[in-house]
Coordinates of C-alpha atoms in Angstrom, one line a residue:
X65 CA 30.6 -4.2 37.0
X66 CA 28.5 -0.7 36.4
X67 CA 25.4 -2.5 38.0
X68 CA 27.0 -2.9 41.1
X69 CA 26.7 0.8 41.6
X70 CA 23.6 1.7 42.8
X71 CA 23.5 5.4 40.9
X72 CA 24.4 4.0 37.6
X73 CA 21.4 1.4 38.1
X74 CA 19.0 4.3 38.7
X75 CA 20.3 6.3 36.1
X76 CA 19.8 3.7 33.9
X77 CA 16.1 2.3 34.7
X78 CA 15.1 5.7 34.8
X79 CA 16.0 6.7 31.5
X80 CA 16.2 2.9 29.9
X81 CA 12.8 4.3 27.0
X82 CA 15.6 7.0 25.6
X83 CA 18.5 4.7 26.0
X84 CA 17.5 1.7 24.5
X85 CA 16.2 1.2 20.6
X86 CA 12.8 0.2 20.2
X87 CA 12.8 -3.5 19.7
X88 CA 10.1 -5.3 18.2
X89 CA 7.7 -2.3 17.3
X90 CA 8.0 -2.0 13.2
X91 CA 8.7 1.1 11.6
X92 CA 4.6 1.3 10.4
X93 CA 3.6 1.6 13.9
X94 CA 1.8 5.4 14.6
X95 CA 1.9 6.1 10.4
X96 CA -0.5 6.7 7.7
X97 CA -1.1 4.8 5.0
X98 CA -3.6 5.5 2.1
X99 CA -5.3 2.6 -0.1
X100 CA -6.7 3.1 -3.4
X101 CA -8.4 0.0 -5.5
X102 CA -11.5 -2.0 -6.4
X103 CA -13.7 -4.6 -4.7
X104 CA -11.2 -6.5 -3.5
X105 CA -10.3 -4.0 -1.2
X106 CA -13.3 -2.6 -0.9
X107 CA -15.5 -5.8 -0.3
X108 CA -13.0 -7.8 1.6
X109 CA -10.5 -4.9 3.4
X110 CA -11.9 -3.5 6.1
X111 CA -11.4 -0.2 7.6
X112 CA -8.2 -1.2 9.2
X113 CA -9.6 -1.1 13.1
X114 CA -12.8 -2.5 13.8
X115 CA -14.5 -3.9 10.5
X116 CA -13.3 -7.1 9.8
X117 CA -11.1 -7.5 6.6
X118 CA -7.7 -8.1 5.5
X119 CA -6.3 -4.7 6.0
X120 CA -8.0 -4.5 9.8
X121 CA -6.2 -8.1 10.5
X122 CA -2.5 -6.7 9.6
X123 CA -3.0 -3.7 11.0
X124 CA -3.2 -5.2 14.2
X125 CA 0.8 -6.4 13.5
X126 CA 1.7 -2.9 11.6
X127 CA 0.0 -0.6 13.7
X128 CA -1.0 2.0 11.2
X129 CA -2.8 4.8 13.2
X130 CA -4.3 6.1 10.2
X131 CA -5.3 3.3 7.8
X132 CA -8.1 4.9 5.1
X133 CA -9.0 2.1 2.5
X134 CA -10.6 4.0 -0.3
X135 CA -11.5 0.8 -2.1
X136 CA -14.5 0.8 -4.7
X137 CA -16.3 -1.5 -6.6
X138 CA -16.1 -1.8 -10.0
X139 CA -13.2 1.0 -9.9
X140 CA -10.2 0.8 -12.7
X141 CA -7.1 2.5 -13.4
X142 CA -8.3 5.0 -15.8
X143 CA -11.4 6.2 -14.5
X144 CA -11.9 10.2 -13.8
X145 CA -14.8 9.6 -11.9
X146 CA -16.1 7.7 -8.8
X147 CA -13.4 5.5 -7.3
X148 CA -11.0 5.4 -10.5
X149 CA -6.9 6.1 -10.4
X150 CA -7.1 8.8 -11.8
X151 CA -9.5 10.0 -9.4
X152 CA -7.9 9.3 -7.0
X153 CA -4.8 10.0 -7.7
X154 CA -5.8 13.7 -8.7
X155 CA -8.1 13.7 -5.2
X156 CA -4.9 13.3 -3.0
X157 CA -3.0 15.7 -4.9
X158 CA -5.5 18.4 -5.0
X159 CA -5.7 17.4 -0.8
X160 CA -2.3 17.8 -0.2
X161 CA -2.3 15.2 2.7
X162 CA 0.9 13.5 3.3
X163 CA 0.6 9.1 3.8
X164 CA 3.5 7.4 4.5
X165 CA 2.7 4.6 2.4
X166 CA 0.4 4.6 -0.6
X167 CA -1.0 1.9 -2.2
X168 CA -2.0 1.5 -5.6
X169 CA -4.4 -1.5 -6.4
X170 CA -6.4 -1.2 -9.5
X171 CA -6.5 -4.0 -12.1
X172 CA -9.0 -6.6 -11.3
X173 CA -11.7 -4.7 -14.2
X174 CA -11.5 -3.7 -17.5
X175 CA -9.8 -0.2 -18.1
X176 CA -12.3 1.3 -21.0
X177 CA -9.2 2.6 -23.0
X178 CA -7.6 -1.0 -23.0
X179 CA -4.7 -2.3 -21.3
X180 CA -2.3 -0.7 -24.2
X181 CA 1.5 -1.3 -24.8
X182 CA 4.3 -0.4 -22.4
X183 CA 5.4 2.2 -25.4
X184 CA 2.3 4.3 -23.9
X185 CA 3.0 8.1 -22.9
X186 CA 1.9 8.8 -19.2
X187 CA -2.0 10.5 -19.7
X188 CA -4.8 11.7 -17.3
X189 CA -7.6 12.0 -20.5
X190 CA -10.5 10.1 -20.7
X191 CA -10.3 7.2 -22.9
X192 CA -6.1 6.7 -22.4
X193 CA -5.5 3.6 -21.2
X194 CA -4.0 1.2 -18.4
X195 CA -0.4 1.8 -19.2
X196 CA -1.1 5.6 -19.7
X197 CA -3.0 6.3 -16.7
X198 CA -0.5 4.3 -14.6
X199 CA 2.7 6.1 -15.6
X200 CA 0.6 9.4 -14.8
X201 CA -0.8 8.3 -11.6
X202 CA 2.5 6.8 -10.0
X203 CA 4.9 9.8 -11.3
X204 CA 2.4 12.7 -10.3
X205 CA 2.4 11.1 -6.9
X206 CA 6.0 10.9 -6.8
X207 CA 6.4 14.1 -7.6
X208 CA 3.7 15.6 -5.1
X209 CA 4.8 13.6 -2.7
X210 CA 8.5 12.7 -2.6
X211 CA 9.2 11.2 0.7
X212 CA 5.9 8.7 0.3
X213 CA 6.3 5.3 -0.6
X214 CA 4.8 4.3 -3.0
X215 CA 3.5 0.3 -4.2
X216 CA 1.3 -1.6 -6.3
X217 CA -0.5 -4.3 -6.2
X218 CA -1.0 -7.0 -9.5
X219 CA -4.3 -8.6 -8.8
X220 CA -4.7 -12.3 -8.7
X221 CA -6.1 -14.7 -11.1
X222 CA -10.1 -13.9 -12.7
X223 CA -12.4 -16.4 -14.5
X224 CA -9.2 -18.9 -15.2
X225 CA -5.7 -19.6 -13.5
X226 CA -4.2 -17.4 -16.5
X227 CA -7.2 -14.9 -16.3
X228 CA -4.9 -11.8 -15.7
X229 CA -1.6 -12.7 -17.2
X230 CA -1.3 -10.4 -20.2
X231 CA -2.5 -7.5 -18.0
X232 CA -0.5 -8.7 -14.6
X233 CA 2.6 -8.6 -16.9
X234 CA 1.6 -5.6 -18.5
X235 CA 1.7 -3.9 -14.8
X236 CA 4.6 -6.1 -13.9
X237 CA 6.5 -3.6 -17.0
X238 CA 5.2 -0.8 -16.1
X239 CA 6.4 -0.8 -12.5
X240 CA 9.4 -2.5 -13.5
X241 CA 9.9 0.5 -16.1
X242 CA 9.6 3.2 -13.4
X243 CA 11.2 1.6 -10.8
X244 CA 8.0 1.3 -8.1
X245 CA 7.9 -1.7 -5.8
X246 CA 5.4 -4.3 -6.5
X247 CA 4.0 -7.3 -5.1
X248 CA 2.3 -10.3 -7.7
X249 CA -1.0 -11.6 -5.8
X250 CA -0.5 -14.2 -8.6
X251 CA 2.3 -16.0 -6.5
X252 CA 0.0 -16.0 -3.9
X253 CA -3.6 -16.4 -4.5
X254 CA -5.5 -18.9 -7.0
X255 CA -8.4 -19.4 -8.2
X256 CA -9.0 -21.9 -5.5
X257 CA -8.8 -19.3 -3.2
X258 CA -11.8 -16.8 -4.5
X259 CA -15.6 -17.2 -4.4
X260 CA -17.6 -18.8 -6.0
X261 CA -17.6 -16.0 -9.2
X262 CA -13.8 -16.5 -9.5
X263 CA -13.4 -12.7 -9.4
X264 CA -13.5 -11.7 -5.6
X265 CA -11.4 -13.2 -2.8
X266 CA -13.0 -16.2 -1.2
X267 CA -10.7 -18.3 1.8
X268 CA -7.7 -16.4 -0.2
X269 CA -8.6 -13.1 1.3
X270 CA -5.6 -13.7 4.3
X271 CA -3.2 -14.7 1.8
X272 CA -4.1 -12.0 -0.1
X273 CA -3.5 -9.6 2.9
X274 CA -0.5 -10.9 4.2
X275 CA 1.5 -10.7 0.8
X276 CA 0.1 -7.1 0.9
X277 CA 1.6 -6.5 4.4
X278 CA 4.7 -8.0 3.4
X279 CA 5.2 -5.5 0.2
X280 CA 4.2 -2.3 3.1
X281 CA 6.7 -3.2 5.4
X282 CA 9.2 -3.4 2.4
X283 CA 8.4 -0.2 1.4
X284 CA 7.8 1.9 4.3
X285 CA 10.7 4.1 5.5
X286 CA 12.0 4.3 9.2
X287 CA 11.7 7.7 11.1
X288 CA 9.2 9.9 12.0
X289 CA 5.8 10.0 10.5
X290 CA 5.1 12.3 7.3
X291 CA 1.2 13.0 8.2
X292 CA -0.1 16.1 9.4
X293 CA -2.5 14.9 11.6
X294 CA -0.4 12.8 14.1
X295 CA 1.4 14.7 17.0
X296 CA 4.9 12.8 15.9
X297 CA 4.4 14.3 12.9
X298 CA 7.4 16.0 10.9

């Protein structure tokens, strides 16, 4: 019977915000998430506010308040230059800017050192290939930034319905190997769903983004945001 008294019921709507948990507002909403890939992002993403794309469409669900998709064409795991992993990888460490979530989303071209065998040590040289450059680039991350999450993405199907498998399960190992979420675009989108070159995303673009907002909201941690730049910031 507390609402029957009149202080408790002022009491409680004027302090109901601290009182009450925050229902229905995800635990991305006011964070920072950072995007590296190729053309898939960079072609089809957006910017994640106003420029229409996958990664603008759930971020009007997540809420990201930073959202930078750093997508570029043509990029691959192992390049030092341009849009590359390893470029990018090294960029945000030299930076020192805390995300919240990263995402890693290379794959879709052809690493210049090969795809190489999951017996390959971690390397940042030029030439090393897929599985070297992504055992550097996640555990240098990791390292830099221990309280990001971290994820990758396995691109979908190119040329044919089995176009990617020996590299997709290649990357599959690799993250399996050092424990980093993942998410298979495989299980998701097929060649049906890309263009007409069977190499960018087509009508598959939405599926593409929603298994890619599923894998973030698995990944990202509750609490306080970790970038510098917003006010809630820790």
């Amino acid at each position: 019977n507390m609402f029957s008294y009149d202080k408790f019921k002022e009491i409680f709507k004027n302090y109901y915000a601290q009182m009450a948990p925050k229902i229905g507002i995800y635990q991305t909403c006011g964070k920072a998430i950072y995007i590296g890939g190729d053309s898939l992002h960079d072609y089809a993403g957006g910017d994640g506010v106003s420029d229409p794309g996958f990664v603008t469409t759930w971020n009007q669900y997540l809420g990201f308040s930073v959202v930078k998709n750093d997508g570029y064409a043509g990029s691959t795991w192992t390049e030092l230059t341009g849009g590359g992993g390893l470029k990018r990888a090294k960029d945000l460490i030299s930076n020192g800017t805390v995300y919240d979530v990263i995402i890693l989303a290379w794959g879709t071209n052809d690493d210049t050192g090969g795809n190489g065998a999951i017996e390959d040590e971690a390397s940042d040289s030029e030439g090393c290939t897929m599985v070297a450059a992504m055992k550097w680039i996640i555990t240098n991350l990791r390292n830099t930034f221990k309280n990001t999450s971290i994820g990758v993405i396995i691109p979908p199907p190119k040329n044919t319905e089995d176009g990617m498998k020996t590299k997709g399960d290649l990357m599959i190992q690799v993250c399996e190997l050092l424990n980093v979420p993942f998410v298979d675009m495989r299980q998701y989108v097929s060649i049906s769903d890309l263009g007409s070159d069977t190499v960018h995303l087509g009508t598959g673009a939405g599926k593409y983004g929603a298994a890619e907002a599923s894998l973030i909201m698995r990944i990202c941690q509750y609490g306080d945001t970790l970038y510098p730049g917003n006010s809630e910031s820790t």
